[in-house]
């Protein structure tokens, strides 16, 4: 359980950091600034890989893999592998993940302007 909790804590920390970058600079600046963009991409890549790793742990333990990686924390809690207190009502990834996906072209930045 400690390893899984650490994996999920890493996902949450990375997405919270990404949210902070977008709040501080706006999505347009994050996308236009090479350093901020690469930092954001790294945060997302590490979060995604961590969810993939946690999904593999579920399968190794005989559980069905979740249909979406964003469902991994809930699936872990359902199987008693993650403290359900770490998984907020709904999906704790929803808010942060919407920021991450909002960085793609055509989305609005945190101030409501188009990228």
PDB file of C-alpha atoms in Angstrom:
ATOM      1  CA  UNK A   1       0.000   0.000   0.000  1.00  0.00           C
ATOM      2  CA  UNK A   2       2.885   2.388   0.681  1.00  0.00           C
ATOM      3  CA  UNK A   3       4.230   2.128  -2.865  1.00  0.00           C
ATOM      4  CA  UNK A   4       0.812   2.710  -4.389  1.00  0.00           C
ATOM      5  CA  UNK A   5       0.116   5.675  -2.106  1.00  0.00           C
ATOM      6  CA  UNK A   6       3.495   7.131  -3.108  1.00  0.00           C
ATOM      7  CA  UNK A   7       2.677   6.705  -6.799  1.00  0.00           C
ATOM      8  CA  UNK A   8      -0.669   8.447  -6.430  1.00  0.00           C
ATOM      9  CA  UNK A   9       0.872  11.220  -4.308  1.00  0.00           C
ATOM     10  CA  UNK A  10       3.376  11.822  -7.127  1.00  0.00           C
ATOM     11  CA  UNK A  11       0.575  12.106  -9.689  1.00  0.00           C
ATOM     12  CA  UNK A  12      -1.304  14.557  -7.512  1.00  0.00           C
ATOM     13  CA  UNK A  13       1.819  16.624  -6.787  1.00  0.00           C
ATOM     14  CA  UNK A  14       2.743  16.838 -10.479  1.00  0.00           C
ATOM     15  CA  UNK A  15      -0.748  17.914 -11.500  1.00  0.00           C
ATOM     16  CA  UNK A  16      -0.965  20.457  -8.688  1.00  0.00           C
ATOM     17  CA  UNK A  17       2.395  21.870  -9.821  1.00  0.00           C
ATOM     18  CA  UNK A  18       1.081  22.057 -13.373  1.00  0.00           C
ATOM     19  CA  UNK A  19      -2.038  23.857 -12.136  1.00  0.00           C
ATOM     20  CA  UNK A  20       0.185  26.349 -10.311  1.00  0.00           C
ATOM     21  CA  UNK A  21       2.257  27.012 -13.449  1.00  0.00           C
ATOM     22  CA  UNK A  22      -0.905  27.757 -15.426  1.00  0.00           C
ATOM     23  CA  UNK A  23      -2.370  29.918 -12.643  1.00  0.00           C
ATOM     24  CA  UNK A  24       0.856  31.879 -12.324  1.00  0.00           C
ATOM     25  CA  UNK A  25       1.658  32.342 -16.019  1.00  0.00           C
ATOM     26  CA  UNK A  26      -1.529  31.560 -17.949  1.00  0.00           C
ATOM     27  CA  UNK A  27      -1.803  28.700 -20.421  1.00  0.00           C
ATOM     28  CA  UNK A  28      -0.741  30.846 -23.383  1.00  0.00           C
ATOM     29  CA  UNK A  29       2.573  31.777 -21.765  1.00  0.00           C
ATOM     30  CA  UNK A  30       3.175  28.176 -20.654  1.00  0.00           C
ATOM     31  CA  UNK A  31       2.737  26.986 -24.244  1.00  0.00           C
ATOM     32  CA  UNK A  32       4.823  29.813 -25.744  1.00  0.00           C
ATOM     33  CA  UNK A  33       7.719  29.661 -23.262  1.00  0.00           C
ATOM     34  CA  UNK A  34      10.071  26.789 -24.132  1.00  0.00           C
ATOM     35  CA  UNK A  35      11.160  26.158 -20.541  1.00  0.00           C
ATOM     36  CA  UNK A  36       7.651  26.279 -19.077  1.00  0.00           C
ATOM     37  CA  UNK A  37       6.303  24.093 -21.877  1.00  0.00           C
ATOM     38  CA  UNK A  38       8.975  21.449 -21.334  1.00  0.00           C
ATOM     39  CA  UNK A  39       8.453  21.549 -17.575  1.00  0.00           C
ATOM     40  CA  UNK A  40       4.723  21.076 -18.143  1.00  0.00           C
ATOM     41  CA  UNK A  41       5.277  18.223 -20.567  1.00  0.00           C
ATOM     42  CA  UNK A  42       7.588  16.515 -18.086  1.00  0.00           C
ATOM     43  CA  UNK A  43       5.048  16.886 -15.272  1.00  0.00           C
ATOM     44  CA  UNK A  44       2.326  15.375 -17.452  1.00  0.00           C
ATOM     45  CA  UNK A  45       4.547  12.575 -18.748  1.00  0.00           C
ATOM     46  CA  UNK A  46       5.623  11.610 -15.231  1.00  0.00           C
ATOM     47  CA  UNK A  47       2.003  11.669 -14.006  1.00  0.00           C
ATOM     48  CA  UNK A  48       0.827   9.502 -16.897  1.00  0.00           C
ATOM     49  CA  UNK A  49       3.649   6.997 -16.438  1.00  0.00           C
ATOM     50  CA  UNK A  50       2.898   6.797 -12.730  1.00  0.00           C
ATOM     51  CA  UNK A  51      -0.753   5.969 -13.443  1.00  0.00           C
ATOM     52  CA  UNK A  52       0.369   3.330 -15.948  1.00  0.00           C
ATOM     53  CA  UNK A  53       2.668   1.811 -13.306  1.00  0.00           C
ATOM     54  CA  UNK A  54      -0.150   1.750 -10.747  1.00  0.00           C
ATOM     55  CA  UNK A  55      -2.500   0.116 -13.285  1.00  0.00           C
ATOM     56  CA  UNK A  56       0.115  -2.585 -13.881  1.00  0.00           C
ATOM     57  CA  UNK A  57       0.291  -3.196 -10.134  1.00  0.00           C
ATOM     58  CA  UNK A  58      -3.477  -3.722 -10.113  1.00  0.00           C
ATOM     59  CA  UNK A  59      -3.256  -6.269 -12.924  1.00  0.00           C
ATOM     60  CA  UNK A  60      -0.355  -8.081 -11.235  1.00  0.00           C
ATOM     61  CA  UNK A  61      -2.601  -8.473  -8.193  1.00  0.00           C
ATOM     62  CA  UNK A  62      -5.331 -10.054 -10.328  1.00  0.00           C
ATOM     63  CA  UNK A  63      -7.627  -7.054 -10.688  1.00  0.00           C
ATOM     64  CA  UNK A  64      -9.160  -5.886 -13.934  1.00  0.00           C
ATOM     65  CA  UNK A  65      -7.379  -2.867 -15.352  1.00  0.00           C
ATOM     66  CA  UNK A  66      -9.410   0.350 -15.243  1.00  0.00           C
ATOM     67  CA  UNK A  67     -10.759   1.578 -18.571  1.00  0.00           C
ATOM     68  CA  UNK A  68      -9.094   4.992 -18.081  1.00  0.00           C
ATOM     69  CA  UNK A  69      -5.888   5.849 -16.260  1.00  0.00           C
ATOM     70  CA  UNK A  70      -7.729   8.609 -14.424  1.00  0.00           C
ATOM     71  CA  UNK A  71      -9.794   5.830 -12.817  1.00  0.00           C
ATOM     72  CA  UNK A  72      -6.697   4.179 -11.304  1.00  0.00           C
ATOM     73  CA  UNK A  73      -6.914   5.894  -7.869  1.00  0.00           C
ATOM     74  CA  UNK A  74     -10.567   4.875  -7.470  1.00  0.00           C
ATOM     75  CA  UNK A  75      -9.827   1.317  -8.629  1.00  0.00           C
ATOM     76  CA  UNK A  76      -6.985   1.066  -6.129  1.00  0.00           C
ATOM     77  CA  UNK A  77      -9.280   2.250  -3.336  1.00  0.00           C
ATOM     78  CA  UNK A  78     -12.010  -0.208  -4.394  1.00  0.00           C
ATOM     79  CA  UNK A  79      -9.535  -3.059  -4.098  1.00  0.00           C
ATOM     80  CA  UNK A  80      -8.355  -1.865  -0.686  1.00  0.00           C
ATOM     81  CA  UNK A  81      -4.911  -0.954  -2.026  1.00  0.00           C
ATOM     82  CA  UNK A  82      -5.192   2.773  -1.438  1.00  0.00           C
ATOM     83  CA  UNK A  83      -6.654   4.571   1.523  1.00  0.00           C
ATOM     84  CA  UNK A  84     -10.020   5.829   0.336  1.00  0.00           C
ATOM     85  CA  UNK A  85      -9.334   9.117   2.176  1.00  0.00           C
ATOM     86  CA  UNK A  86      -6.670   9.830  -0.455  1.00  0.00           C
ATOM     87  CA  UNK A  87      -9.306   9.565  -3.162  1.00  0.00           C
ATOM     88  CA  UNK A  88     -11.642  12.510  -2.797  1.00  0.00           C
ATOM     89  CA  UNK A  89     -15.285  12.295  -3.787  1.00  0.00           C
ATOM     90  CA  UNK A  90     -15.284  12.020  -7.510  1.00  0.00           C
ATOM     91  CA  UNK A  91     -11.897  11.853  -9.126  1.00  0.00           C
ATOM     92  CA  UNK A  92      -9.091  13.927  -7.594  1.00  0.00           C
ATOM     93  CA  UNK A  93      -7.504  14.090 -11.025  1.00  0.00           C
ATOM     94  CA  UNK A  94     -10.454  15.858 -12.678  1.00  0.00           C
ATOM     95  CA  UNK A  95      -9.559  19.444 -11.831  1.00  0.00           C
ATOM     96  CA  UNK A  96      -5.846  19.114 -12.450  1.00  0.00           C
ATOM     97  CA  UNK A  97      -6.251  17.005 -15.551  1.00  0.00           C
ATOM     98  CA  UNK A  98      -8.566  19.617 -17.087  1.00  0.00           C
ATOM     99  CA  UNK A  99      -5.739  22.135 -16.727  1.00  0.00           C
ATOM    100  CA  UNK A 100      -3.292  19.742 -18.362  1.00  0.00           C
ATOM    101  CA  UNK A 101      -5.557  19.061 -21.312  1.00  0.00           C
ATOM    102  CA  UNK A 102      -6.385  22.763 -21.501  1.00  0.00           C
ATOM    103  CA  UNK A 103      -2.821  23.439 -22.634  1.00  0.00           C
ATOM    104  CA  UNK A 104      -3.529  22.087 -26.110  1.00  0.00           C
ATOM    105  CA  UNK A 105      -4.038  24.559 -28.943  1.00  0.00           C
ATOM    106  CA  UNK A 106      -7.482  26.071 -29.201  1.00  0.00           C
ATOM    107  CA  UNK A 107      -8.175  26.029 -25.481  1.00  0.00           C
ATOM    108  CA  UNK A 108      -8.541  28.980 -23.180  1.00  0.00           C
ATOM    109  CA  UNK A 109      -5.863  30.020 -20.735  1.00  0.00           C
ATOM    110  CA  UNK A 110      -6.502  30.564 -17.026  1.00  0.00           C
ATOM    111  CA  UNK A 111      -7.542  34.163 -17.711  1.00  0.00           C
ATOM    112  CA  UNK A 112     -10.192  33.091 -20.227  1.00  0.00           C
ATOM    113  CA  UNK A 113      -8.259  34.110 -23.347  1.00  0.00           C
ATOM    114  CA  UNK A 114      -7.651  31.829 -26.317  1.00  0.00           C
ATOM    115  CA  UNK A 115      -4.250  30.266 -26.726  1.00  0.00           C
TER     116      UNK A 115
END
